[in-house]
Coordinates of C-alpha atoms (C1' of nucleotides) in Angstrom, one line a residue:
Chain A
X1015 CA 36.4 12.2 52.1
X1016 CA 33.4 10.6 50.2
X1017 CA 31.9 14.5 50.2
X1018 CA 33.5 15.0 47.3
X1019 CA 32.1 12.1 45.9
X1020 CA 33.1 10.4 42.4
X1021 CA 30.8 9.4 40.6
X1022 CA 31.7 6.1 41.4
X1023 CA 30.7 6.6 45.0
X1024 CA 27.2 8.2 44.3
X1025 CA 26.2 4.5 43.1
X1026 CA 26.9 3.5 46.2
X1027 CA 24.5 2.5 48.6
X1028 CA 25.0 3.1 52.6
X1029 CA 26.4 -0.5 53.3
X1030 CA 28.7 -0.5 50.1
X1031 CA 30.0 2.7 51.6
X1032 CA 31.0 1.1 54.9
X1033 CA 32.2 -1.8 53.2
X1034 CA 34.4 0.6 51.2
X1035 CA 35.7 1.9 53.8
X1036 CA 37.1 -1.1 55.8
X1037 CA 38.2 -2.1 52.3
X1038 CA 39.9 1.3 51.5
X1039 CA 43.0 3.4 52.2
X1040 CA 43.0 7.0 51.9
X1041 CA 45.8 8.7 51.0
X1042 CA 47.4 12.5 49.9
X1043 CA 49.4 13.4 47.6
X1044 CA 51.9 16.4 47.2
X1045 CA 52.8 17.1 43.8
X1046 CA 55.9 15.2 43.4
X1047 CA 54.8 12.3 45.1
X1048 CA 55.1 8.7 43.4
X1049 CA 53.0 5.5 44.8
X1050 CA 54.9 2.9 45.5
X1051 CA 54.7 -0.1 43.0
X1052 CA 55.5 -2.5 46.1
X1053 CA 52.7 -1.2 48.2
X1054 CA 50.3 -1.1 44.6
X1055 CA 50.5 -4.8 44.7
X1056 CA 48.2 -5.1 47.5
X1057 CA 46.1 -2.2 47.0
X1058 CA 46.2 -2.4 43.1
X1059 CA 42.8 -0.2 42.3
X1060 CA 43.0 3.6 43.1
X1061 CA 40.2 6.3 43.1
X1062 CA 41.0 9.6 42.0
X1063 CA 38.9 12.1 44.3
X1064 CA 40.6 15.2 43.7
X1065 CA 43.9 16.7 41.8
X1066 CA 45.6 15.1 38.7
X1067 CA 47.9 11.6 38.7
X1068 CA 50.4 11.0 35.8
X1069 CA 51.5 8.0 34.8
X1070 CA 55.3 8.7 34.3
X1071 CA 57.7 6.5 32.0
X1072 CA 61.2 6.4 32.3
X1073 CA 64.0 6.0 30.0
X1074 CA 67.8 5.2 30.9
X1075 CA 69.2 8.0 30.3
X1076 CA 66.4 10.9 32.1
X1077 CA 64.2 11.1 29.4
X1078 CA 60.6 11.2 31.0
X1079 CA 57.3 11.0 29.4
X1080 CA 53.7 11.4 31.1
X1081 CA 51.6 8.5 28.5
X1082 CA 48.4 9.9 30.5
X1083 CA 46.5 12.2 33.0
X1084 CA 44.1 10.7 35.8
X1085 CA 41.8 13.3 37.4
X1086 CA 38.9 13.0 39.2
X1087 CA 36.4 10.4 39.1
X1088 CA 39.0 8.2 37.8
X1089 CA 39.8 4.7 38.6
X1090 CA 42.7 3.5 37.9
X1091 CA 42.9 -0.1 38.3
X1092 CA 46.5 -1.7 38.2
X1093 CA 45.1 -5.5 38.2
X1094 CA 47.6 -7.9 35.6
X1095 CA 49.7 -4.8 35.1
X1096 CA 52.6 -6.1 33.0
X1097 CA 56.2 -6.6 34.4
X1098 CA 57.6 -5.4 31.5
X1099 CA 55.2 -2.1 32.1
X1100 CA 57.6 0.4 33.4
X1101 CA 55.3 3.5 34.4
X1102 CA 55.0 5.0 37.6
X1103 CA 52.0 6.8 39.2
X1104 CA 53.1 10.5 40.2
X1105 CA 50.8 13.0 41.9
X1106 CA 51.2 16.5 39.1
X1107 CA 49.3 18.4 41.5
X1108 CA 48.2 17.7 45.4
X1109 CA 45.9 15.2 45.0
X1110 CA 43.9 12.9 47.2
X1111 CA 43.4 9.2 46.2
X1112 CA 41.9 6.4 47.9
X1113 CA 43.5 2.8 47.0
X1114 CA 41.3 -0.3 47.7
X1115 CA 41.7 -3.6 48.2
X1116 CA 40.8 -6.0 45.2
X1117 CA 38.1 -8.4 47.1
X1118 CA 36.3 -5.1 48.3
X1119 CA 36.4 -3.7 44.9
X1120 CA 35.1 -7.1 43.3
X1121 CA 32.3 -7.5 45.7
X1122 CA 30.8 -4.2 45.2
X1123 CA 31.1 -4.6 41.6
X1124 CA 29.4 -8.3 41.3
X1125 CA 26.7 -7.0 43.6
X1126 CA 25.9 -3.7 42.4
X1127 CA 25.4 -3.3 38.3
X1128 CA 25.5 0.7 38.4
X1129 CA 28.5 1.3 39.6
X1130 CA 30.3 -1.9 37.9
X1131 CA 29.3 0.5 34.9
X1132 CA 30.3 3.5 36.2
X1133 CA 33.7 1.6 36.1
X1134 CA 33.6 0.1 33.0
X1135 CA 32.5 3.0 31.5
X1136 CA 35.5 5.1 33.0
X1137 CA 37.8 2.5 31.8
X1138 CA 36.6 2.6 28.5
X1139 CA 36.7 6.4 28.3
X1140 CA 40.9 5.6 29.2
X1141 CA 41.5 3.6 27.2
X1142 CA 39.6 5.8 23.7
X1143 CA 41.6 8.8 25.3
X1144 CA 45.3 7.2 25.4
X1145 CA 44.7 6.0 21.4
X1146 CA 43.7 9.5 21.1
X1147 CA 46.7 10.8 22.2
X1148 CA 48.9 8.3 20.5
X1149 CA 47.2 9.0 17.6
X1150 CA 47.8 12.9 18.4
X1151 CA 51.5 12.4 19.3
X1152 CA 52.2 9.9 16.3
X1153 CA 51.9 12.2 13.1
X1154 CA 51.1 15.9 14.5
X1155 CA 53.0 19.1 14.8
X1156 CA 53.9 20.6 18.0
X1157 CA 50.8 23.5 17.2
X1158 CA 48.4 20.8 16.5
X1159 CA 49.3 19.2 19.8
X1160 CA 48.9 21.8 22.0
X1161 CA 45.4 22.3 20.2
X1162 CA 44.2 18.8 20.6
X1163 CA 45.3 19.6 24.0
X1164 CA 43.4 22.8 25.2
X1165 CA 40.6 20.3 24.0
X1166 CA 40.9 17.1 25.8
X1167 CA 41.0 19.9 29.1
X1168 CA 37.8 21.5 27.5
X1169 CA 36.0 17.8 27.6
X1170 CA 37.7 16.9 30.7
X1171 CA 37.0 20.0 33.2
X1172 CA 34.1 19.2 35.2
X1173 CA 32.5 22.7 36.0
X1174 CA 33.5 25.0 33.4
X1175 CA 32.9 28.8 34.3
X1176 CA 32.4 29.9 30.5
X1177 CA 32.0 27.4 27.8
X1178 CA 35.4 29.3 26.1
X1179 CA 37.5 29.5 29.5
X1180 CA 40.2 26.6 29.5
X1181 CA 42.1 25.6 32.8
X1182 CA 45.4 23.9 32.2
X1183 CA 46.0 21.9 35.1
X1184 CA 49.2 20.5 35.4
X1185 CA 52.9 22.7 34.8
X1186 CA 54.6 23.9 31.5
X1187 CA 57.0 20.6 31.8
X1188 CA 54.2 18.6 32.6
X1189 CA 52.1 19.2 29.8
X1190 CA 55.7 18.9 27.1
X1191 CA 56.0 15.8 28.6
X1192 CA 52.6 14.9 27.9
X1193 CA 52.9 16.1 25.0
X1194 CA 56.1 14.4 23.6
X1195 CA 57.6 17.9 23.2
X1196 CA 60.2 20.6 24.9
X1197 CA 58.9 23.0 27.9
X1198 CA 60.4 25.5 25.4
X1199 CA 58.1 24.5 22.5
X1200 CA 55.1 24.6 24.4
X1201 CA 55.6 28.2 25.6
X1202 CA 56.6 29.3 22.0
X1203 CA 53.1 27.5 20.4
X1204 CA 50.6 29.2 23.4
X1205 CA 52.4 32.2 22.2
X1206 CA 52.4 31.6 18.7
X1207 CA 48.3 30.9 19.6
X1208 CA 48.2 34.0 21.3
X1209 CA 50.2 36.2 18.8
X1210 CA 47.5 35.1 16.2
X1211 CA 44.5 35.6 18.1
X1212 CA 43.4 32.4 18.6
X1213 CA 43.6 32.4 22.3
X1214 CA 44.2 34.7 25.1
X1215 CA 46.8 33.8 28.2
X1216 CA 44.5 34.8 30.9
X1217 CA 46.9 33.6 33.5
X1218 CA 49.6 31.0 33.3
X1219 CA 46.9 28.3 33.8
X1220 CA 43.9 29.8 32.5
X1221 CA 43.4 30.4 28.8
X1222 CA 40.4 31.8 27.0
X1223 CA 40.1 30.4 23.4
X1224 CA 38.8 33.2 21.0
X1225 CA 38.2 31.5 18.2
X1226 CA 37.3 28.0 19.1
X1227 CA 36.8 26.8 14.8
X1228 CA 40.0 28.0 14.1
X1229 CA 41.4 25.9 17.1
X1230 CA 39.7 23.2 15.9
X1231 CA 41.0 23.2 12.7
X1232 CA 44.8 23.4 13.6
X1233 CA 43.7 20.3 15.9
X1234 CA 42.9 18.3 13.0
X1235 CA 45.4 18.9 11.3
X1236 CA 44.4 21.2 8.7
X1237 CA 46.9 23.4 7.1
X1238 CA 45.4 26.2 6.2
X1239 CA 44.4 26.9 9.2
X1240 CA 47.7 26.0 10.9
X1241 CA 49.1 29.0 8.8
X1242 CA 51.3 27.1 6.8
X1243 CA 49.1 28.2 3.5
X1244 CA 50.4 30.9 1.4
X1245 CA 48.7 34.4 1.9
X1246 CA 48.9 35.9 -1.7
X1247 CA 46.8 32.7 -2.9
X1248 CA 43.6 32.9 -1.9
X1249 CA 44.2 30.7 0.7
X1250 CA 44.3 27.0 -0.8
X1251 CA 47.5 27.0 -2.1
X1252 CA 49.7 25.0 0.3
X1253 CA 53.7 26.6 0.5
X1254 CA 55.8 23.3 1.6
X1255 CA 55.1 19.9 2.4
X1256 CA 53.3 18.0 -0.5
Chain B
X136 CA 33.6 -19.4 13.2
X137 CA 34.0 -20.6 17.0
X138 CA 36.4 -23.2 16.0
X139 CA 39.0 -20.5 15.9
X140 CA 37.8 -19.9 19.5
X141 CA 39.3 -16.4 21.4
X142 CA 39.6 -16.6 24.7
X143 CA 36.3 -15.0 25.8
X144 CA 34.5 -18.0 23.7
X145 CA 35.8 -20.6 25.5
X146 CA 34.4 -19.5 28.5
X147 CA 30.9 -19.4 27.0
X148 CA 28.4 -22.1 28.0
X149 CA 26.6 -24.1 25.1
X150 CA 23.9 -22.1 26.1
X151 CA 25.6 -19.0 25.8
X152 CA 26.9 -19.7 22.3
X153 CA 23.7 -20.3 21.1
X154 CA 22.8 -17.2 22.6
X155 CA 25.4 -15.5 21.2
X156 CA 24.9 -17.0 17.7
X157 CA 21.5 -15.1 17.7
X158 CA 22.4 -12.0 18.3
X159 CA 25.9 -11.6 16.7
X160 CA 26.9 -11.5 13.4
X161 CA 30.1 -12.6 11.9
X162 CA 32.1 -10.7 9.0
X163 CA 35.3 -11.8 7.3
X164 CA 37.2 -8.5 5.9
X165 CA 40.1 -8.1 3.4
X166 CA 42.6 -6.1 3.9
X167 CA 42.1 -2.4 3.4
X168 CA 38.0 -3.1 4.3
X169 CA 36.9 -0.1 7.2
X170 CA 33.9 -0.7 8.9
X171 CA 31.2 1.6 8.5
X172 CA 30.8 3.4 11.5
X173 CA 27.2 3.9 10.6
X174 CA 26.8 0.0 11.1
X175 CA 28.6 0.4 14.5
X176 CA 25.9 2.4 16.3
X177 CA 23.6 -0.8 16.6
X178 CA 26.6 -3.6 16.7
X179 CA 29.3 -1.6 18.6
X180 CA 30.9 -4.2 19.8
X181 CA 33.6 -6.7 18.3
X182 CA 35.2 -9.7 19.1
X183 CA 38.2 -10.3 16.6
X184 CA 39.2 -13.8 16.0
X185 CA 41.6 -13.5 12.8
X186 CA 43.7 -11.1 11.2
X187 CA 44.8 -7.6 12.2
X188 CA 42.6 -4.6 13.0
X189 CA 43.7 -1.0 13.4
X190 CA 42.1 1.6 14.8
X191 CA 43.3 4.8 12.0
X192 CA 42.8 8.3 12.4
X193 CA 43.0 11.0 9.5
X194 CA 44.2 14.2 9.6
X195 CA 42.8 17.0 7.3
X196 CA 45.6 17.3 5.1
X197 CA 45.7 13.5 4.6
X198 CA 48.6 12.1 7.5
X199 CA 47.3 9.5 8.5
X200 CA 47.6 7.4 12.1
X201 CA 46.8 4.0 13.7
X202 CA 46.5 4.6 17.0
X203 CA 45.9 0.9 18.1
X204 CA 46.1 -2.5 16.7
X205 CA 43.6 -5.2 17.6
X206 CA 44.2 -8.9 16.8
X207 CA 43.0 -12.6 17.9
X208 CA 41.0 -12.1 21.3
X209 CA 40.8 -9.4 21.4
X210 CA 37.1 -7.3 21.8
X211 CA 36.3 -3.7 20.7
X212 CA 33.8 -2.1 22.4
X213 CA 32.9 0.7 21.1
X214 CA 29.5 1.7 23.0
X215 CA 30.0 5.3 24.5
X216 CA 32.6 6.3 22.1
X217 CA 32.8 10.1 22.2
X218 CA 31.5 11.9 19.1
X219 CA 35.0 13.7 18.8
X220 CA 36.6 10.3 18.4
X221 CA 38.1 10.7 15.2
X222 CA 39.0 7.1 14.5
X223 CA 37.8 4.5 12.3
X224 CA 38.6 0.8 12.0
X225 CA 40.6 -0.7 9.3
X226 CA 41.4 -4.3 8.3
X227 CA 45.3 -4.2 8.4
X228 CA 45.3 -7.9 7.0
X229 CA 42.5 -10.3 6.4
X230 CA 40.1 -10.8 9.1
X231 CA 37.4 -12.2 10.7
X232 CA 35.7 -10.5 13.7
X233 CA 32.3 -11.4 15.4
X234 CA 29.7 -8.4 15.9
X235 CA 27.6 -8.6 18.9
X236 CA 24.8 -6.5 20.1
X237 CA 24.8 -4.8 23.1
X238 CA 22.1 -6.6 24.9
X239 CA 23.1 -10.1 23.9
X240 CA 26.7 -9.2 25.4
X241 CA 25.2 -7.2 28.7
X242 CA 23.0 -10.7 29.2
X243 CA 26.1 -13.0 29.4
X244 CA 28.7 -11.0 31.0
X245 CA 25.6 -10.3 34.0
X246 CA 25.1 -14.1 34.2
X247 CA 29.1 -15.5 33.1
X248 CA 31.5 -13.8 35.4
X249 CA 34.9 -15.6 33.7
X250 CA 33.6 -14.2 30.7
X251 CA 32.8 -11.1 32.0
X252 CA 36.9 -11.4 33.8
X253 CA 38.1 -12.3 30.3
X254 CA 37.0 -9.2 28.9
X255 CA 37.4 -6.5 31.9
X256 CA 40.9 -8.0 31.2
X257 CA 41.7 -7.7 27.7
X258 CA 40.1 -3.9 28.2
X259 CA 42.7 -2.9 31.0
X260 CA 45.5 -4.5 29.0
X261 CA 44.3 -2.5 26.1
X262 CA 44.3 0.6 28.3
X263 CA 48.1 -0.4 29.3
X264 CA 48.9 -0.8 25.6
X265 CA 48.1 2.4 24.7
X266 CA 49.7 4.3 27.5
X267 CA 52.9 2.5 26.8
X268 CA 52.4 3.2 23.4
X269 CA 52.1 6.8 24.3
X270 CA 55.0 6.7 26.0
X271 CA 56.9 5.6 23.2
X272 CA 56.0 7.7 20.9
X273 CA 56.2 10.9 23.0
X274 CA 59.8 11.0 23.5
X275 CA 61.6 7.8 21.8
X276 CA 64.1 8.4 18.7
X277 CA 63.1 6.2 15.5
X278 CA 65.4 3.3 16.4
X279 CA 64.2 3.3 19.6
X280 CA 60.4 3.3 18.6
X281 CA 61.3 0.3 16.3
X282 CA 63.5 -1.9 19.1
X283 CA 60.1 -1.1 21.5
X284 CA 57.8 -2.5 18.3
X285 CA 59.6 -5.5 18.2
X286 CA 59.5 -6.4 21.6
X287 CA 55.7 -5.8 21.4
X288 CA 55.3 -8.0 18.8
X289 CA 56.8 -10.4 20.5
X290 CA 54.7 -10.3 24.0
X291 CA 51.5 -10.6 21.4
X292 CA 52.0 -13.2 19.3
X293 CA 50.6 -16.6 20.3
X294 CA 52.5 -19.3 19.6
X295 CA 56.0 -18.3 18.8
X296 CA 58.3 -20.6 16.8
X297 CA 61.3 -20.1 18.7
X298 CA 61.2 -17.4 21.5
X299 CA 63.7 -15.0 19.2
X300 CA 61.7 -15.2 16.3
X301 CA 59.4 -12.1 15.9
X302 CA 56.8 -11.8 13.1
X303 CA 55.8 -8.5 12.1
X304 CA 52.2 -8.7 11.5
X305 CA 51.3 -6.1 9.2
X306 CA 53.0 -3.9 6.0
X307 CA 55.6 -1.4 6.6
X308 CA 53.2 1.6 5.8
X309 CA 51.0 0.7 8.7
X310 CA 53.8 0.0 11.0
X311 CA 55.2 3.5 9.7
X312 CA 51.8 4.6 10.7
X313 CA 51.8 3.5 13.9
X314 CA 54.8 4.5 15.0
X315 CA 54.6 8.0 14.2
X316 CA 57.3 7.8 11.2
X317 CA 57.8 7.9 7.4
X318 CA 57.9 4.3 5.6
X319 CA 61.6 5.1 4.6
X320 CA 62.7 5.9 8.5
X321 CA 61.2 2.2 9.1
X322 CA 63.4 0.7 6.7
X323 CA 66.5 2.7 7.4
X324 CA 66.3 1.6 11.2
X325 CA 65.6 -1.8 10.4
X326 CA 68.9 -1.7 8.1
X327 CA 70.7 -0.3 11.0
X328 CA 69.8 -3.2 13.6
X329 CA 70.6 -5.5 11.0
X330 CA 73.9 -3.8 10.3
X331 CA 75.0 -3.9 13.8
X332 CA 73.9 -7.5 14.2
X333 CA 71.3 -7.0 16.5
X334 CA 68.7 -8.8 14.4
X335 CA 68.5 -10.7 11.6
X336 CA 65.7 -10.2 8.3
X337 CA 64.8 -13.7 7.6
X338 CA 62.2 -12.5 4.8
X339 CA 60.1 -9.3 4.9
X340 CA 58.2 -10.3 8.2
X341 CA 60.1 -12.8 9.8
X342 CA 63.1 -11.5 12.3
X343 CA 65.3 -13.1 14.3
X344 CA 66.4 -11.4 17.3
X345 CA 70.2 -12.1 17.7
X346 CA 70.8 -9.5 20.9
X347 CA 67.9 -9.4 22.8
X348 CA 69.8 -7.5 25.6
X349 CA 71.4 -5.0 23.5
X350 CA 67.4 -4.5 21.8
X351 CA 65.9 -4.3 25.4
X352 CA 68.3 -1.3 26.0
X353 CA 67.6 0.2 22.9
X354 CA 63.9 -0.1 23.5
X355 CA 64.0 1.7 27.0
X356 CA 66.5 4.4 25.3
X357 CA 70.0 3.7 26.7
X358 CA 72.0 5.8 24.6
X359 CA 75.2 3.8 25.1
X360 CA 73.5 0.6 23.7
X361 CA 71.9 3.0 21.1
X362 CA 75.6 4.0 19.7
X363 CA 74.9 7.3 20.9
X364 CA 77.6 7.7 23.0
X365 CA 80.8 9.6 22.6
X366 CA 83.6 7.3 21.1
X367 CA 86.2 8.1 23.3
X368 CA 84.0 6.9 26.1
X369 CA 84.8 3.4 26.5
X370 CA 84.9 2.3 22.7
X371 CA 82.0 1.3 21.3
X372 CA 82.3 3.7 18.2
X373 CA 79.7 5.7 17.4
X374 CA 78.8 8.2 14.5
X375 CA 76.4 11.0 14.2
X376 CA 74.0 11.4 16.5
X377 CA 73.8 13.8 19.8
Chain C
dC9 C1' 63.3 41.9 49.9
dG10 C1' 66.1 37.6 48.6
dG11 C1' 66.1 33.1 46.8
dC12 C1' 64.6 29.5 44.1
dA13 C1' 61.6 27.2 40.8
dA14 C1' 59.1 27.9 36.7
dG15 C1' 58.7 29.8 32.4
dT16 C1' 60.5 32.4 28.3
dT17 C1' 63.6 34.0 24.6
dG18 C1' 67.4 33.5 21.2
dA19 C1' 70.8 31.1 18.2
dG20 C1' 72.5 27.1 16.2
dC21 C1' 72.1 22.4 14.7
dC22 C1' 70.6 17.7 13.6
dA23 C1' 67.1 13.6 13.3
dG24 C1' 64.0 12.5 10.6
dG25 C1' 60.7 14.3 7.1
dT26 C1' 60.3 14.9 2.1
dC27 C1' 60.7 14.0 -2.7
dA28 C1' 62.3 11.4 -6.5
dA29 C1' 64.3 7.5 -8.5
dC30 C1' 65.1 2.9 -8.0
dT31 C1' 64.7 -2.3 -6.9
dC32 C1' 62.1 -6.2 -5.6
dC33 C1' 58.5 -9.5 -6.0
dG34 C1' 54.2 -11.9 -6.8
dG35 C1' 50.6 -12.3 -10.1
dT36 C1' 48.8 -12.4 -14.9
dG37 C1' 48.5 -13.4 -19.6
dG38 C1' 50.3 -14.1 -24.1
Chain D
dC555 C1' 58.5 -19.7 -20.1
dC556 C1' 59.2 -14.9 -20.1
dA557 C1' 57.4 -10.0 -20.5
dC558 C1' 54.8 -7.0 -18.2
dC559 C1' 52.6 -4.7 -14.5
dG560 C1' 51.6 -2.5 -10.0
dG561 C1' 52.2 -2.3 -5.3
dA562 C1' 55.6 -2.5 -1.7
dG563 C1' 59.8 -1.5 -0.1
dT564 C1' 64.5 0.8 -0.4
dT565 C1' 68.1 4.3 -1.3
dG566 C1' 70.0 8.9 -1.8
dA567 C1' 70.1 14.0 -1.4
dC568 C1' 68.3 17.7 0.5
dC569 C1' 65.7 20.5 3.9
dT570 C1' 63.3 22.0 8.1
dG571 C1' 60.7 21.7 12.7
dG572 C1' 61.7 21.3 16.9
dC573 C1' 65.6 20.0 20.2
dT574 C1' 69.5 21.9 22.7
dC575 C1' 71.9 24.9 25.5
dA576 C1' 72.5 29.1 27.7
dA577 C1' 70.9 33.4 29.4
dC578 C1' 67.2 35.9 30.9
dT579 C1' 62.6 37.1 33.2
dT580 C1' 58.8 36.2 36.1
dG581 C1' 56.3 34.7 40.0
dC582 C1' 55.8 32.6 44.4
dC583 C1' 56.8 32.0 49.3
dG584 C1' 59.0 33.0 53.6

DNA sequence: CGGCAAGTTGAGCCAGGTCAACTCCGGTGG
DNA sequence: CCACCGGAGTTGACCTGGCTCAACTTGCCG
């Protein structure tokens, strides 16, 4: 398993390896799967090696929201969790993890200061990208979302093909539930995206984004390029909203 | 300034606070003060121990977001922040926060590891924060978004008077803010919780949770405790709403 | 090819956004 | 002491983006 190696794992020296994996517990995921909390209180720290883990919130009455992605070469470490934290880990897509035991993981971090930042660093990056996304799911409109979106997948993939082809790597209901939105208004903004030009639906998962600036610019919110300008005025006069 | 001593300080050595009195530098901000990003680059790390921080994001158009709030104990660190992180940080109410340079805190988290387990700490429960955050705002009705608020205030705040006394820490814009809503939605749901007894507005900040049950349900979106359900369903009447 | 899951399209409606007017309250100065 | 001021919060009336539900199409897998 460690040849597709995390970056985590490529700071690790021969021994820390072995250590590892006495310490360790690989498992795979089908999509669908969900990791026990029970069992996660033994082996609270997972490494994402391949795939894409959400963590899933539940309401009472079916409601289900995905507050964030994991994918490879993250850790998710699920140390002091909160009881009143009610997420679950589900695999969106197969998906192979490898869940370690807290001593391990604290010995190899104490002893070896490149991948303790590797970790920290990974952590940080989390936690910057879920007050993105609350900041993108707090005041923006179902087009910006999906922009902001096909971005956070741009920075994410590892090995892009072409700097302009974007893989979306989780399902339709996936993504509106990342998203805080309907399977229905996703589909109507990528074509609404499409029907303008912006982007092209390659494939149900692959899109290529033709014009990246204009992208951008509905991402951040701007109005005018979010079409909600009106046409016969140059192009600064804003229609509704104040 | 270390009288008002977070928890990472009081896990500092003498030594180390001298150390750490070199190479940081205080600030006290009023409220409304952002920090220069600029200023950030060579001290991107904070430790706040007063007041209320939030961490805003602007849109093009003008919406605006805060996407986290920081308060006592809790540290920024901002090193590695992506240059498409659109945020900066705003005092929400007066404050007093302790810069530190990155070497400075590198030397005593190496040497310190309780420190070094104070912070790792506060950064995951950061991380957790915003994901539940996420969650909340992705598919939570207003009143529900508001019921969750409360209950997070009351997990933060330090020393609480009585356990059913919640104080709101900042204005009703920047809660509006936060919660992805319009300052009059905040005010119309708090009227409602108020009118259905569920809490009590001692003044502008101070609440007094009568029903904590009935708030819990509303927080994790039970439509019956929500008055969403059907009034011929077991009689708890209830208006508008689907 | 049949069967099921995933995704799309259309029509109608409502939760909450928007705008404008109003109240409340603490501070300031005459 | 009261009149005034400005920022914060509230209230009401209206409007709309996106949710809902139902029907349909597409694509995958045996």
């Amino acid at each position: 398993m460690y040849s597709d190696a995390t970056s985590f794992c490529t700071h690790l020296s021969v021994d820390e390896l072995d250590l590892l994996s006495d310490g360790s517990k690989p498992v795979s995921l089908s999509r669908g799967d969900t990791l026990d909390n029970r069992e996660l209180e033994t082996w609270p720290i997972l490494a994402i090696s391949s795939g894409v883990i959400g963590m899933q919130h539940l309401l009472e009455d079916g409601r289900k929201t995905i507050a964030a992605f994991f994918m490879q070469g993250d850790i998710i470490d699920l140390r002091e969790m909160q009881s009143h934290h009610r997420g679950q880990l589900i695999a969106l897509k197969n998906a192979g993890v490898c869940r370690l035991a807290p001593q391990i993981f604290r010995q190899i971090t104490a002893s070896n200061p490149a991948a303790q930042n590797v970790i920290w660093s990974n952590l940080r990056q989390q936690t910057y990208r879920a007050m993105d996304h609350s900041a993108d799911l707090a005041k923006k409109h179902a087009l910006e979302k999906l922009a902001s979106f096909i971005f956070e997948c741009r920075n994410r993939q590892v090995m892009s093909f072409a700097k302009n082809i974007v893989v979306i790597p989780v399902r339709r209901v996936d993504l509106a539930e990342y998203l805080g939105m309907q399977p229905e208004t996703v589909s109507r903004c990528f074509k609404d995206l499409e029907a303008r030009g912006i982007i092209e639906l390659q494939s149900i998962s692959n899109i290529r984004v033709v014009q990246i600036p204009t992208l951008r610019r509905i991402a951040n919110g701007d109005r005018y390029a979010n079409g909600l300008v009106d046409d016969n005025d140059k192009g600064f006069k804003v229609l509704h909203f104040g």
